[in-house]
Tab-separated table of C-alpha atoms in Angstrom:
chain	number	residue	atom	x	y	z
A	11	UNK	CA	0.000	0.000	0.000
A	12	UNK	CA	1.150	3.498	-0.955
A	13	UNK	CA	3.191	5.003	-3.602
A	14	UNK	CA	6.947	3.439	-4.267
A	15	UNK	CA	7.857	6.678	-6.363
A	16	UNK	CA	9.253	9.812	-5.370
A	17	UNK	CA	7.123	11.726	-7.730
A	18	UNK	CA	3.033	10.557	-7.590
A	19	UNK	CA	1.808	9.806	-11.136
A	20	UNK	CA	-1.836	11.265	-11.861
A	21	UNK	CA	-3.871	7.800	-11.250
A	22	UNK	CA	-2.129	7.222	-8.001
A	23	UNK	CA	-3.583	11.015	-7.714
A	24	UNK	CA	-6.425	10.377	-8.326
A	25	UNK	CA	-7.256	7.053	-6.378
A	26	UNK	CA	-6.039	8.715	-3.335
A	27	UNK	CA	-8.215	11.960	-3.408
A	28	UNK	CA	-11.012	9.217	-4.203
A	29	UNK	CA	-10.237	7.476	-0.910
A	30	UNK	CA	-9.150	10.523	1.856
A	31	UNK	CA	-11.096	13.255	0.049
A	32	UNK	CA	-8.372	15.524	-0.666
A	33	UNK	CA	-7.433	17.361	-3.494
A	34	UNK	CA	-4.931	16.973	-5.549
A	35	UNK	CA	-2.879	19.952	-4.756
A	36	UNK	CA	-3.436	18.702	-1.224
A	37	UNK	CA	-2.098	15.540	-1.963
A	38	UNK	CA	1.335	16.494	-3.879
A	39	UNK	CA	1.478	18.933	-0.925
A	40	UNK	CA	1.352	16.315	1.864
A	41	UNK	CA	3.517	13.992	-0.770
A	42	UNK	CA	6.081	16.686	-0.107
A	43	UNK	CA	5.906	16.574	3.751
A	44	UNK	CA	6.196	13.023	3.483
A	45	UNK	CA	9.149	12.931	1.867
A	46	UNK	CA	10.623	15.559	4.043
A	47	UNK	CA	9.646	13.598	7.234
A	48	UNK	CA	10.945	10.593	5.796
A	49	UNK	CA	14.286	11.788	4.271
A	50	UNK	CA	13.200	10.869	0.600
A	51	UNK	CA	12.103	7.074	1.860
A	52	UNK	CA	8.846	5.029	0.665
A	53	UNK	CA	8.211	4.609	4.626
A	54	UNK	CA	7.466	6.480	8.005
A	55	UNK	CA	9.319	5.583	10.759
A	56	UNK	CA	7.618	6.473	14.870
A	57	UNK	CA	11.220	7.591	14.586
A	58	UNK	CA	10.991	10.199	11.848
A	59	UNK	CA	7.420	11.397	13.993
A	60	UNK	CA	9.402	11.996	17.336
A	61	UNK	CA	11.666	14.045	15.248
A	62	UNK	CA	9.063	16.662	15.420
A	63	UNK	CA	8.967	19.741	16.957
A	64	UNK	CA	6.023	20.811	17.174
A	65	UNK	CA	4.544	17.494	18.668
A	66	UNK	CA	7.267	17.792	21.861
A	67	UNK	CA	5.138	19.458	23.968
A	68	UNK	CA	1.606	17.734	22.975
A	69	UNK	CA	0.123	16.453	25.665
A	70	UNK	CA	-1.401	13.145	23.868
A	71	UNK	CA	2.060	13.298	21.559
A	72	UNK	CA	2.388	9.424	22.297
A	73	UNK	CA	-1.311	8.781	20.942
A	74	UNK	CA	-0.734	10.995	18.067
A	75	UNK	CA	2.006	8.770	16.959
A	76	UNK	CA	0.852	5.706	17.568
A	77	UNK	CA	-1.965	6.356	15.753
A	78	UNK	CA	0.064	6.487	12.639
A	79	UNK	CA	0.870	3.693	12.760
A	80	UNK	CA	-2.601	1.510	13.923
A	81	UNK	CA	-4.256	-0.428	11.177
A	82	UNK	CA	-8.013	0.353	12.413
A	83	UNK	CA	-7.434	3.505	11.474
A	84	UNK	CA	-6.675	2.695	7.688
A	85	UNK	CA	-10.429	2.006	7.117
A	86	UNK	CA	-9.238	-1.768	6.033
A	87	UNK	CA	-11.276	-3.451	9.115
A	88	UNK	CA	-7.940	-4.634	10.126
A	89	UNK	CA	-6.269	-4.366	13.885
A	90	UNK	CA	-2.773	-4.607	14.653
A	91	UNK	CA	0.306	-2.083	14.435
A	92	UNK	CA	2.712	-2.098	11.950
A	93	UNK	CA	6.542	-0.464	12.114
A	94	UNK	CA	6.656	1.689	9.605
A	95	UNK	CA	3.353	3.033	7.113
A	96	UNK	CA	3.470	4.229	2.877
A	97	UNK	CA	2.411	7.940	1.998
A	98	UNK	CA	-1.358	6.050	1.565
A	99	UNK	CA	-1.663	4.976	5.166
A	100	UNK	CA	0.018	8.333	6.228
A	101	UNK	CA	-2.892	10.744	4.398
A	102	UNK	CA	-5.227	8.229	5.833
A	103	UNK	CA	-4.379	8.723	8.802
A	104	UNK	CA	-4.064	13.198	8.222
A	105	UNK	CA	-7.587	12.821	6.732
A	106	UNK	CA	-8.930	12.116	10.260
A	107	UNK	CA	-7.638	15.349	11.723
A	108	UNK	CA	-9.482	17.494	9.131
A	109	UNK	CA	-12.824	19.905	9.660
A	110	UNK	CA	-15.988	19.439	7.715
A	111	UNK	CA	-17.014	20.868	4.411
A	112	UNK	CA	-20.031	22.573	5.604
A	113	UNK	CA	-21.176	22.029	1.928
A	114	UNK	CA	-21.643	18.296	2.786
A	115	UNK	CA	-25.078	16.807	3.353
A	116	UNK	CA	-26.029	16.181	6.806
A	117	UNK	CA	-25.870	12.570	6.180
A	118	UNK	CA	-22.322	12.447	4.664
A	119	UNK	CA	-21.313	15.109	7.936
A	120	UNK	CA	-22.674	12.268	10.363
A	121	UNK	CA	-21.066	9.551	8.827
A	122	UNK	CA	-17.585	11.768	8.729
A	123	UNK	CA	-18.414	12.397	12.514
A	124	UNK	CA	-18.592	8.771	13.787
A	125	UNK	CA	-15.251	7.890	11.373
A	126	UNK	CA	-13.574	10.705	13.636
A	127	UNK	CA	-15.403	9.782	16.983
A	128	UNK	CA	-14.035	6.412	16.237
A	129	UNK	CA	-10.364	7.183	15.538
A	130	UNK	CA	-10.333	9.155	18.879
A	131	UNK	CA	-11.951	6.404	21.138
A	132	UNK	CA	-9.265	4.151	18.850
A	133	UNK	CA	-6.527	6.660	20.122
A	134	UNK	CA	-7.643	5.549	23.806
A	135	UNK	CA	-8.873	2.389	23.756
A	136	UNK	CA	-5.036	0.558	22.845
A	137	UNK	CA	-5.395	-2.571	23.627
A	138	UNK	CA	-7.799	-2.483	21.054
A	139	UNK	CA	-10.776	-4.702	23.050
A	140	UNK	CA	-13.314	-2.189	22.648
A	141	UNK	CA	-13.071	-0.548	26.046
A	142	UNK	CA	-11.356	2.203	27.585
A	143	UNK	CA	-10.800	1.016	30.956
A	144	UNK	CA	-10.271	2.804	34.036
A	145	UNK	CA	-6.380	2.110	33.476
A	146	UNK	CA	-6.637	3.407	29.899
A	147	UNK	CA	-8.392	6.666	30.692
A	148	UNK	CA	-6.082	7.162	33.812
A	149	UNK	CA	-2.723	7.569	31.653
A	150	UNK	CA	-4.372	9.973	29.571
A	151	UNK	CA	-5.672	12.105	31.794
A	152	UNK	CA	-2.187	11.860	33.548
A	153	UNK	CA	-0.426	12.695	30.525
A	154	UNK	CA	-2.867	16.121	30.236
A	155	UNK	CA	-2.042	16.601	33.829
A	156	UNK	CA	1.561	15.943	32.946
A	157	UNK	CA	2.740	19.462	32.505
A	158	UNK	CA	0.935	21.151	35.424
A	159	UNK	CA	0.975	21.274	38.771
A	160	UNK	CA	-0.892	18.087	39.930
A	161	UNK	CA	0.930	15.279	41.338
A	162	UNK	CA	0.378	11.937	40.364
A	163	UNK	CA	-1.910	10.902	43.093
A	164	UNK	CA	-4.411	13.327	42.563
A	165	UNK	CA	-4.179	13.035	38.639
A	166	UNK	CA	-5.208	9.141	39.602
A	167	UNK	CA	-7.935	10.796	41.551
A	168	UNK	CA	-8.905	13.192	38.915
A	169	UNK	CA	-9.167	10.530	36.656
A	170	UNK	CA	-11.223	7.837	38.631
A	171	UNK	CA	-13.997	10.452	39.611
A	172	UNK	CA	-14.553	11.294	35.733
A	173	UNK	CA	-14.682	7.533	35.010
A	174	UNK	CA	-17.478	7.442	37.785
A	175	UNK	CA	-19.299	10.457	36.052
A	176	UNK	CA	-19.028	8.550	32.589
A	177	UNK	CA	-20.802	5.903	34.174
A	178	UNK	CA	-23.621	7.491	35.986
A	179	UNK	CA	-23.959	9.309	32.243
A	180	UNK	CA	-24.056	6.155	30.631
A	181	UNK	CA	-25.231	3.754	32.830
A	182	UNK	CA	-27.368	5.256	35.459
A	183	UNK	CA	-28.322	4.151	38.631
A	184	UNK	CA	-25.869	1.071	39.285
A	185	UNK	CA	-25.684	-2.015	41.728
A	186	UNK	CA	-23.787	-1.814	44.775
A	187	UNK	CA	-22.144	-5.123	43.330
A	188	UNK	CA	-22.453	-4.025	39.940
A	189	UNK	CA	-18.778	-3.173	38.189
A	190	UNK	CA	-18.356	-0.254	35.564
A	191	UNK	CA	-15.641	-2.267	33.138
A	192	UNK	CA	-15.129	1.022	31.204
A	193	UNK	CA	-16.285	3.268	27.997
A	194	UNK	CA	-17.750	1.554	25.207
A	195	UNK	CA	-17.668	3.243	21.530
A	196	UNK	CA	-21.991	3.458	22.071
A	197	UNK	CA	-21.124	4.754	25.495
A	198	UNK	CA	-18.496	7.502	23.899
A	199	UNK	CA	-20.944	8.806	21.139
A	200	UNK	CA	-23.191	9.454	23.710
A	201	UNK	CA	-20.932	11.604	25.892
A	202	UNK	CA	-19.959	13.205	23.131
A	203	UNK	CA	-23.725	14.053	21.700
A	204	UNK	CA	-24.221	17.563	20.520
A	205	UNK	CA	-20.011	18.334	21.241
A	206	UNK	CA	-18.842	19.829	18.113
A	207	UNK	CA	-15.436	18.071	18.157
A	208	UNK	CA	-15.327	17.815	14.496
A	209	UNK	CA	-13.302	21.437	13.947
A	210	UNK	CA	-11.319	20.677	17.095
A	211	UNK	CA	-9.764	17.743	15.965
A	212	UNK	CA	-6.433	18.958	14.252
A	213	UNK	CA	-2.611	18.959	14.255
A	214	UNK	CA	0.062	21.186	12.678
A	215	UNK	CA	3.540	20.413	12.046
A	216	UNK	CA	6.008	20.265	9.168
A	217	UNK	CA	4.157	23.513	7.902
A	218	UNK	CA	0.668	21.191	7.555
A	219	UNK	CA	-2.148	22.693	9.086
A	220	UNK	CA	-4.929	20.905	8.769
A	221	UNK	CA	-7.619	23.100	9.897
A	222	UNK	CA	-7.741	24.550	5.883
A	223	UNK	CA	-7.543	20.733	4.544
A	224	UNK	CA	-11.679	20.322	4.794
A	225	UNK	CA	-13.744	16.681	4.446
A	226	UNK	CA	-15.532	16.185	1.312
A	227	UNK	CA	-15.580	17.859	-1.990
């Protein structure tokens, strides 16, 4: 999967604006980041992504790169990682990060919603059993907390009090005896209902900013 040239020919254009929904000047644009990033190599390295500067200080930097480099979110229906990823799998992946066309219809903006809702809970849920657990949701709220004041203990606190919010959201009224095994993808759509997420889902680096790279056509 992806392109073994150095310079994209049209078709391989074409398929690939097809697939991500960007457009061709997009595309050789991002081509040329890739190649940059990868020191003129067919593959991405996590290496060549920790290079980056402007993903140092990124609180979820760690779940930004590894999710480069998961393949659920290659829309293949596969799961696993892989090492390194083509320039296909790489504007996959970009695609995710960018706002809606507000030209779309409202069914093709829902469907774009629950792809992105999905690569987020993907970002979270990494052991990839369609959960995020208690443990899961703990390291990232630790890794937000990382750069303030808060010391571990009370990030650990922090975190299992929101996980007990999620679930009286979700679950209502429990049990005494009844366990709360963590966030389910239904459970995270409805948290998220009526959040506009969609515009705040973006990254820059390498001089890509993807907040002007919009879905659709």
């Amino acid at each position: 999967m992806g392109s073994s040239h150095s310079d994209l020919r049209e078709h391989e254009v074409q398929h690939l604006s097809e697939t991500t929904g960007f457009s061709s000047e997009q595309i050789r644009n991002l081509h040329k980041r890739f190649k940059n990033l990868t020191h003129n190599s067919d593959t991405l390295s996590r290496g060549d992504l920790e290079k980056i500067g402007d993903l140092t200080f990124n609180p979820i930097r760690s779940q930004i790169i590894d999710a480069f480099f998961d393949k659920r979110n290659f829309r293949q229906d596969e799961v696993g990682t892989v090492e390194e990823i083509g320039f296909e799998e790489f504007l996959t992946v970009m695609s995710h990060f960018r706002p809606l066309n507000q030209e779309l219809t409202q069914e093709d903006k829902d469907k774009i919603r629950k792809e992105k809702l999905h690569f987020l809970f993907n970002m979270h849920d990494k052991d990839n059993d369609g959960i995020i657990t208690l443990d899961e949701y703990r390291q990232l709220v630790e890794e937000l907390l990382s750069n303030s004041a808060i010391e571990g203990e009370t990030s650990k606190s922090i975190a299992d009090a929101a996980m007990l919010e999620v679930a009286s959201v979700t679950m209502g009224q429990m049990a005494p005896d009844e366990v709360y095994e963590g966030i389910t993808f239904e459970h995270f759509l409805q948290i998220l209902k009526g959040v506009e997420i969609e515009s705040r889902m973006y990254i820059r680096f390498l001089y890509v900013d993807t907040t002007t790279m919009r879905c659709g056509k």
